[in-house]
Short mmCIF file of C-alpha atoms in Angstrom, two decimals:
data_model
loop_
_atom_site.label_atom_id
_atom_site.label_comp_id
_atom_site.label_asym_id
_atom_site.label_seq_id
_atom_site.Cartn_x
_atom_site.Cartn_y
_atom_site.Cartn_z
CA MET A 1 42.36 67.39 -20.72
CA LYS A 2 39.44 65.88 -22.69
CA LYS A 3 39.65 66.28 -26.42
CA ARG A 4 36.53 67.74 -28.06
CA THR A 5 35.47 66.64 -31.53
CA ALA A 6 33.30 68.36 -34.11
CA GLY A 7 29.58 68.67 -33.54
CA ARG A 8 28.90 66.49 -36.57
CA THR A 9 30.13 63.54 -34.55
CA GLY A 10 27.32 64.08 -32.12
CA ILE A 11 24.86 64.05 -34.99
CA LEU A 12 26.39 60.81 -36.29
CA VAL A 13 26.10 59.15 -32.86
CA ALA A 14 22.49 60.30 -32.63
CA VAL A 15 21.75 58.70 -36.00
CA ILE A 16 23.35 55.41 -34.89
CA LEU A 17 21.40 55.42 -31.66
CA SER A 18 18.19 56.14 -33.46
CA GLY A 19 18.80 53.32 -35.90
CA ALA A 20 19.35 50.94 -33.02
CA GLY A 21 15.87 51.60 -31.76
CA ILE A 22 16.98 53.98 -28.98
CA ARG A 23 14.77 57.03 -28.67
CA ILE A 24 16.64 60.34 -28.80
CA GLN A 25 15.35 62.81 -26.28
CA ALA A 26 17.57 65.81 -27.13
CA VAL A 27 20.80 66.88 -28.82
CA SER A 28 22.46 69.88 -27.26
CA ALA A 29 24.58 72.43 -29.06
CA ASP A 30 27.79 71.05 -27.59
CA GLY A 31 27.08 67.54 -28.92
CA ILE A 32 25.56 65.87 -25.85
CA VAL A 33 22.87 63.37 -26.82
CA ARG A 34 20.21 62.30 -24.25
CA VAL A 35 18.67 58.94 -25.12
CA THR A 36 16.21 56.37 -23.74
CA ALA A 37 17.06 52.68 -24.07
CA GLY A 38 14.34 50.45 -22.62
CA PHE A 39 13.73 51.67 -19.08
CA ASP A 40 17.22 53.02 -18.53
CA ARG A 41 18.10 56.58 -19.40
CA MET A 42 21.60 57.86 -20.05
CA VAL A 43 23.45 60.86 -21.45
CA ALA A 44 25.85 60.24 -24.33
CA ASP A 45 28.46 62.91 -24.93
CA ALA A 46 29.06 62.65 -28.65
CA GLY A 47 31.84 65.22 -28.52
CA THR A 48 34.23 63.39 -26.19
CA THR A 49 36.52 60.39 -26.43
CA ASP A 50 36.16 59.54 -22.72
CA PRO A 51 36.29 55.65 -22.55
CA GLU A 52 33.61 55.30 -19.90
CA THR A 53 31.16 57.41 -21.89
CA GLU A 54 31.88 55.43 -25.02
CA ARG A 55 31.38 52.14 -23.12
CA ARG A 56 28.02 53.25 -21.75
CA ALA A 57 26.88 54.44 -25.15
CA GLY A 58 27.88 51.16 -26.74
CA ALA A 59 26.03 49.16 -24.09
CA ALA A 60 22.92 51.20 -24.72
CA VAL A 61 23.16 50.47 -28.41
CA GLN A 62 23.48 46.73 -27.80
CA ASP A 63 20.56 46.71 -25.35
CA GLY A 64 18.40 48.49 -27.84
CA ILE A 65 19.30 46.07 -30.62
CA ARG A 66 18.52 43.04 -28.48
CA GLU A 67 15.22 44.51 -27.35
CA LYS A 68 14.17 45.25 -30.88
CA GLU A 69 15.12 41.78 -32.12
CA ALA A 70 13.24 40.11 -29.29
CA ALA A 71 10.12 42.09 -30.09
CA ARG A 72 10.41 41.18 -33.77
CA GLU A 73 10.83 37.47 -32.98
CA ALA A 74 7.83 37.51 -30.66
CA GLU A 75 5.73 39.17 -33.31
CA GLN A 76 6.76 36.62 -35.95
CA ALA A 77 6.08 33.69 -33.61
CA ALA A 78 2.63 35.03 -32.85
CA MET A 79 1.88 35.30 -36.54
CA GLN A 80 3.16 31.80 -37.39
CA GLU A 81 1.74 29.90 -34.40
CA PRO A 82 -1.40 31.61 -33.20
CA GLU A 83 -2.35 30.62 -29.64
CA GLU A 84 -5.32 28.29 -29.60
CA PRO A 85 -8.07 28.97 -27.10
CA ILE A 86 -8.23 26.57 -24.10
CA ASP A 87 -10.85 23.87 -24.58
CA GLN A 88 -12.64 23.95 -21.23
CA GLU A 89 -14.57 20.80 -22.07
CA VAL A 90 -11.32 18.88 -22.53
CA LEU A 91 -10.03 20.20 -19.20
CA ASP A 92 -13.24 19.25 -17.42
CA THR A 93 -13.17 15.76 -18.92
CA ALA A 94 -9.56 15.21 -17.90
CA GLN A 95 -10.27 16.36 -14.35
CA ALA A 96 -13.34 14.13 -14.16
CA GLN A 97 -11.32 11.15 -15.37
CA LYS A 98 -8.61 11.87 -12.79
CA GLU A 99 -11.19 12.00 -10.01
CA ALA A 100 -12.86 8.83 -11.27
CA ASN A 101 -9.57 6.95 -11.28
CA SER A 102 -8.87 8.15 -7.74
CA VAL A 103 -12.29 7.02 -6.52
CA ASN A 104 -12.41 3.71 -8.38
CA ASN A 105 -8.87 2.58 -7.61
CA LEU A 106 -9.62 1.42 -4.08
CA TRP A 107 -6.79 -0.42 -2.33
CA GLY A 108 -5.63 -1.75 -5.70
CA TYR A 109 -9.14 -2.66 -6.96
CA THR A 110 -10.80 -0.91 -9.89
CA ASN A 111 -14.05 -2.91 -9.81
CA LEU A 112 -14.35 -3.93 -6.17
CA GLY A 113 -16.48 -6.76 -4.87
CA ILE A 114 -16.95 -7.75 -1.20
CA ALA A 115 -18.16 -11.18 -0.02
CA GLN A 116 -21.50 -10.79 1.77
CA VAL A 117 -21.76 -14.09 3.64
CA ASP A 118 -21.89 -15.40 7.18
CA ASN A 119 -19.10 -17.91 6.65
CA HIS A 120 -17.64 -18.60 3.18
CA LEU A 121 -18.37 -17.68 -0.41
CA ASN A 122 -17.41 -20.56 -2.71
CA VAL A 123 -15.26 -19.72 -5.73
CA ARG A 124 -15.79 -22.20 -8.60
CA ASP A 125 -14.04 -23.01 -11.84
CA LYS A 126 -17.18 -22.33 -13.90
CA ALA A 127 -20.43 -20.41 -13.58
CA GLY A 128 -22.77 -22.84 -11.87
CA GLU A 129 -23.32 -24.85 -8.71
CA ASP A 130 -21.74 -27.86 -10.44
CA GLY A 131 -18.40 -26.03 -10.82
CA GLU A 132 -15.48 -27.41 -8.84
CA LEU A 133 -14.26 -25.39 -5.87
CA VAL A 134 -11.02 -23.49 -6.50
CA GLY A 135 -11.11 -21.42 -3.31
CA LYS A 136 -13.23 -19.74 -0.68
CA MET A 137 -13.76 -16.08 0.18
CA THR A 138 -14.33 -15.47 3.88
CA LYS A 139 -16.82 -12.89 5.11
CA ASN A 140 -15.90 -9.38 3.88
CA ALA A 141 -13.05 -10.66 1.70
CA ALA A 142 -12.39 -8.50 -1.37
CA CYS A 143 -12.08 -9.37 -5.04
CA GLU A 144 -11.62 -7.73 -8.43
CA ILE A 145 -14.70 -8.29 -10.58
CA LEU A 146 -13.33 -9.12 -14.02
CA SER A 147 -16.63 -9.84 -15.78
CA ILE A 148 -20.28 -10.71 -15.13
CA ASP A 149 -22.14 -13.61 -16.76
CA GLY A 150 -25.78 -13.50 -15.73
CA ASP A 151 -26.01 -14.32 -12.02
CA TRP A 152 -22.30 -15.13 -11.81
CA ALA A 153 -19.23 -12.93 -11.60
CA TYR A 154 -15.75 -13.96 -12.68
CA VAL A 155 -13.41 -12.62 -9.99
CA LYS A 156 -9.82 -12.57 -8.82
CA SER A 157 -9.15 -12.55 -5.08
CA GLY A 158 -5.59 -13.00 -3.92
CA LYS A 159 -4.29 -16.15 -5.64
CA VAL A 160 -7.78 -17.36 -6.55
CA GLU A 161 -9.62 -16.82 -9.84
CA GLY A 162 -13.08 -18.19 -10.54
CA TYR A 163 -16.83 -17.64 -10.41
CA VAL A 164 -18.97 -16.52 -7.47
CA HIS A 165 -22.73 -15.99 -7.31
CA MET A 166 -23.76 -12.34 -7.48
CA ASP A 167 -26.33 -12.83 -4.70
CA TYR A 168 -23.45 -13.02 -2.20
CA LEU A 169 -21.32 -10.19 -3.55
CA LEU A 170 -21.51 -6.49 -2.72
CA THR A 171 -20.62 -4.21 -5.64
CA GLY A 172 -20.41 -0.51 -6.46
CA GLU A 173 -21.01 1.99 -3.67
CA ALA A 174 -22.13 -0.74 -1.26
CA ALA A 175 -18.81 -2.56 -1.71
CA LYS A 176 -16.86 0.66 -1.22
CA ASN A 177 -18.73 1.49 2.00
CA LYS A 178 -18.25 -2.00 3.42
CA ALA A 179 -14.55 -1.97 2.47
CA GLN A 180 -14.06 1.27 4.37
CA GLU A 181 -15.48 -0.48 7.45
CA VAL A 182 -13.29 -3.59 7.23
CA VAL A 183 -10.03 -2.35 5.68
CA TYR A 184 -7.07 -2.67 8.01
CA THR A 185 -3.44 -1.61 8.16
CA VAL A 186 -0.60 -4.12 7.96
CA ALA A 187 3.16 -4.05 8.21
CA LYS A 188 4.66 -6.20 5.47
CA VAL A 189 8.09 -7.50 6.50
CA ASN A 190 10.81 -6.66 3.96
CA THR A 191 13.81 -8.08 5.77
CA GLN A 192 14.82 -11.72 6.27
CA THR A 193 13.71 -11.76 9.90
CA LEU A 194 11.98 -8.93 11.74
CA LYS A 195 12.40 -8.56 15.50
CA VAL A 196 9.16 -8.04 17.40
CA ARG A 197 9.67 -6.22 20.69
CA GLU A 198 7.69 -5.59 23.85
CA GLN A 199 8.15 -1.80 23.60
CA PRO A 200 9.14 0.65 20.81
CA SER A 201 12.85 0.58 21.59
CA THR A 202 15.83 -1.47 20.48
CA GLU A 203 16.72 -1.74 24.17
CA CYS A 204 13.58 -3.78 24.87
CA PRO A 205 13.48 -7.60 24.78
CA VAL A 206 12.69 -9.41 21.53
CA ILE A 207 9.44 -11.40 21.76
CA THR A 208 9.82 -13.33 18.52
CA LEU A 209 11.13 -13.18 14.95
CA VAL A 210 8.83 -12.82 11.95
CA ALA A 211 9.77 -14.11 8.49
CA GLN A 212 10.07 -11.99 5.35
CA ASP A 213 6.82 -11.14 3.49
CA GLU A 214 4.65 -11.90 6.53
CA ARG A 215 1.97 -9.32 7.32
CA LEU A 216 1.39 -8.02 10.82
CA GLU A 217 -1.75 -6.13 11.78
CA VAL A 218 -0.92 -2.53 12.71
CA VAL A 219 -2.85 -1.04 15.61
CA GLU A 220 -1.18 2.36 15.67
CA GLN A 221 1.68 4.25 14.01
CA GLN A 222 4.20 5.29 16.64
CA PRO A 223 6.66 8.23 16.51
CA GLU A 224 10.30 7.77 15.57
CA GLY A 225 9.80 4.84 13.20
CA TRP A 226 7.79 2.31 15.24
CA ALA A 227 4.43 0.62 14.74
CA LYS A 228 2.24 -1.01 17.38
CA ILE A 229 1.05 -4.37 16.05
CA MET A 230 -1.14 -7.28 17.08
CA LEU A 231 0.89 -10.45 17.58
CA ASP A 232 -2.08 -12.77 17.70
CA ASP A 233 -3.99 -11.46 20.75
CA GLU A 234 -1.19 -9.35 22.26
CA GLU A 235 0.21 -5.94 21.41
CA ALA A 236 3.85 -5.62 20.40
CA TYR A 237 6.11 -3.29 18.40
CA VAL A 238 8.18 -3.42 15.20
CA SER A 239 10.52 -0.94 13.54
CA THR A 240 9.08 0.47 10.33
CA ASP A 241 12.60 0.64 8.93
CA TYR A 242 12.23 -3.05 8.12
CA CYS A 243 8.64 -3.24 6.92
CA VAL A 244 6.17 -1.46 4.64
CA VAL A 245 3.00 -0.13 6.28
CA GLU A 246 -0.06 -0.19 4.01
CA GLU A 247 -3.81 -0.77 3.97
CA GLU A 248 -5.33 -3.97 2.62
CA LEU A 249 -8.45 -6.11 2.52
CA GLU A 250 -8.82 -9.83 3.18
CA THR A 251 -8.72 -12.09 0.11
CA ALA A 252 -9.74 -15.64 -0.78
CA VAL A 253 -8.12 -18.81 0.51
CA THR A 254 -6.94 -21.28 -2.15
CA MET A 255 -7.95 -24.92 -2.10
CA LYS A 256 -4.28 -25.78 -1.69
CA GLU A 257 -4.40 -23.94 1.61
CA LEU A 258 -7.46 -25.96 2.54
CA LEU A 259 -6.01 -29.34 1.53
CA TYR A 260 -2.84 -31.30 2.22
CA GLY A 261 -0.77 -34.19 0.92
CA SER A 262 -1.42 -37.93 0.84
CA GLY A 263 -0.21 -40.49 3.35
CA ILE A 264 -2.10 -38.92 6.24
CA SER A 265 -4.45 -40.92 8.45
CA ASN A 266 -8.19 -40.50 8.07
CA THR A 267 -8.39 -39.16 11.62
CA ARG A 268 -5.88 -36.40 10.87
CA ILE A 269 -7.63 -35.54 7.60
CA ASP A 270 -11.05 -35.42 9.22
CA LEU A 271 -9.77 -33.37 12.17
CA CYS A 272 -8.15 -30.74 9.90
CA GLN A 273 -11.18 -30.58 7.63
CA TYR A 274 -13.40 -30.11 10.64
CA ALA A 275 -11.19 -27.32 12.04
CA LYS A 276 -11.00 -25.40 8.76
CA GLN A 277 -14.75 -25.12 8.38
CA PHE A 278 -14.69 -22.59 11.24
CA VAL A 279 -12.29 -20.17 9.51
CA GLY A 280 -13.79 -16.68 9.71
CA ASN A 281 -15.64 -17.33 12.97
CA PRO A 282 -14.97 -14.94 15.87
CA TYR A 283 -12.14 -14.86 18.38
CA VAL A 284 -13.26 -14.49 22.00
CA TRP A 285 -10.74 -14.48 24.83
CA GLY A 286 -11.53 -17.34 27.21
CA GLY A 287 -14.08 -18.80 24.74
CA THR A 288 -14.37 -22.40 23.60
CA SER A 289 -17.25 -22.16 21.10
CA LEU A 290 -16.26 -22.93 17.52
CA THR A 291 -19.19 -20.88 16.21
CA LYS A 292 -19.74 -18.12 18.76
CA GLY A 293 -16.10 -17.51 19.66
CA ALA A 294 -12.97 -19.14 21.01
CA ASP A 295 -9.41 -18.17 21.87
CA CYS A 296 -6.40 -20.10 20.54
CA SER A 297 -6.34 -22.88 23.11
CA GLY A 298 -10.14 -23.04 23.35
CA PHE A 299 -10.30 -23.54 19.58
CA VAL A 300 -7.75 -26.40 19.63
CA GLN A 301 -9.34 -27.98 22.70
CA SER A 302 -12.82 -28.00 21.13
CA VAL A 303 -11.58 -29.39 17.78
CA PHE A 304 -9.75 -32.28 19.45
CA LYS A 305 -12.71 -32.93 21.78
CA LYS A 306 -14.85 -33.65 18.69
CA PHE A 307 -12.51 -36.58 17.98
CA GLY A 308 -12.39 -37.91 21.50
CA VAL A 309 -9.06 -36.36 22.51
CA SER A 310 -8.98 -34.43 25.78
CA LEU A 311 -6.56 -31.49 26.02
CA PRO A 312 -5.83 -29.04 28.88
CA ARG A 313 -7.44 -25.60 28.69
CA THR A 314 -4.43 -23.28 28.20
CA SER A 315 -1.77 -23.21 25.50
CA ARG A 316 0.98 -23.46 28.13
CA GLU A 317 -0.56 -26.65 29.51
CA GLN A 318 -1.22 -28.07 26.05
CA ALA A 319 2.47 -27.62 25.17
CA GLY A 320 3.29 -30.34 27.71
CA VAL A 321 1.07 -32.98 26.08
CA GLY A 322 2.19 -35.57 23.53
CA THR A 323 5.62 -35.94 21.94
CA LYS A 324 7.99 -33.17 20.89
CA ILE A 325 8.88 -33.18 17.16
CA SER A 326 10.63 -30.88 14.71
CA LEU A 327 8.84 -28.57 12.32
CA ALA A 328 10.28 -30.55 9.41
CA ASP A 329 8.52 -33.68 10.70
CA ALA A 330 5.17 -31.99 11.38
CA LYS A 331 2.04 -33.59 9.87
CA PRO A 332 -1.50 -32.24 9.60
CA GLY A 333 -3.07 -32.52 13.04
CA ASP A 334 0.08 -31.70 15.01
CA LEU A 335 0.17 -28.65 17.29
CA ILE A 336 2.55 -25.70 16.89
CA PHE A 337 3.20 -23.46 19.87
CA TYR A 338 4.55 -19.91 20.02
CA ALA A 339 6.09 -18.04 22.94
CA LYS A 340 6.68 -14.59 24.36
CA GLY A 341 9.84 -14.14 26.40
CA GLY A 342 10.27 -17.91 26.55
CA THR A 343 6.73 -18.51 27.85
CA ILE A 344 4.19 -20.31 25.65
CA ASN A 345 1.29 -17.99 24.88
CA HIS A 346 -0.26 -19.22 21.60
CA VAL A 347 -1.15 -22.48 19.87
CA ALA A 348 -2.15 -23.36 16.30
CA LEU A 349 -3.18 -26.52 14.47
CA TYR A 350 -0.87 -27.59 11.64
CA ILE A 351 -2.84 -28.44 8.47
CA GLY A 352 0.02 -29.25 6.11
CA ASP A 353 1.77 -27.40 3.28
CA GLY A 354 3.42 -25.03 5.76
CA GLN A 355 0.04 -23.73 7.02
CA VAL A 356 -1.74 -23.55 10.38
CA VAL A 357 -5.32 -22.75 11.35
CA HIS A 358 -5.77 -20.87 14.61
CA ALA A 359 -7.89 -18.40 16.56
CA SER A 360 -5.64 -15.38 16.13
CA ASN A 361 -7.18 -12.16 17.46
CA PRO A 362 -10.48 -10.26 17.70
CA ARG A 363 -10.16 -8.67 14.26
CA THR A 364 -9.21 -11.69 12.16
CA GLY A 365 -10.93 -14.37 14.23
CA ILE A 366 -10.14 -17.95 13.20
CA ARG A 367 -7.79 -17.84 10.24
CA ILE A 368 -5.16 -19.68 8.21
CA SER A 369 -1.55 -18.47 8.42
CA ASN A 370 1.94 -19.62 7.54
CA ALA A 371 3.32 -21.90 10.23
CA THR A 372 6.35 -19.62 10.52
CA TYR A 373 4.40 -16.35 10.64
CA ARG A 374 6.26 -16.06 13.95
CA SER A 375 9.03 -18.24 15.33
CA PRO A 376 7.64 -21.58 16.59
CA ALA A 377 8.71 -22.41 20.14
CA THR A 378 7.83 -26.08 20.08
CA ILE A 379 5.83 -28.63 18.04
CA ARG A 380 3.89 -31.42 19.75
CA ARG A 381 2.35 -34.60 18.34
CA VAL A 382 -0.86 -35.68 20.08
CA LEU A 383 -2.49 -37.90 17.43
CA PRO A 384 -0.95 -41.24 16.44
#
């Protein structure tokens, strides 16, 4: 049987509840108090010692206390730290700056310049035609414009820093538009040797191996982690698990890439110098013109013809001429051949310092590359 207490107890409970911030709705004659605590309503029987009723009443008291304290703290915080109105001008400026950074930071360039020339744009060590050459920017090569001094701009393009004439440099919106036309996608090798395959499958034959940090032109992203690339003038595939795919623009060629060491015959020096002046000219399959377009073997054949040396027409035939040597013994003027599936399909002219010049493919045309940009199949010496 429940034990009933005096009615005054109910009054006392009502007073406690009221002090806790709990609104009293009614107190009945038999000591039952109806209260509201927050959004929850309950009935407290002040005249009983039932444990469950006491627990519920106590919980209501605690809820009410916490609610009241929270309201008081919020009121004090509002008084001490009044909310400042949002400065719309500051927000607009920040958004504008964000958009400007996004627009101006193009492929890593914040002040982009593009070489507007038919062949090369000379980069000099000082502002003036009497400045020594430190490099050359091919047609549509990109640079960061660091400063402008009259008709000359001080630029950085790849490994080259120096001055170029503003008459041959696109800037601003014109540079951006041209860059969007000529930008291309590459796969940068991030493993020691990357296997290039005939098809996008590890079950397919390996065409060649490509050294770390080399860049391969990407034609198309393939599903399941493969990229279709251009291996000179042929399509092939690489796994994107072992390379980084990104967009980039052509940059300047250093004078070191255009020169070579001492101890080389005048014929070899002249032949390499002659060949390198056509860098940037077009690739045309089956062509032999050094200005209007040539393929790899047509380029080599025409260069050697200038110096009275007759070579067969195809790279496979050219690989049978002269004496076989090792890559370590190669000198400027020697020929380096590359193969697909054991069959010679590309030739390049070694120019020293680990570099070759060759007619690569329709996009890049005649260019300078590392001699080991793909695995050499054989090296032949034609010149004495």
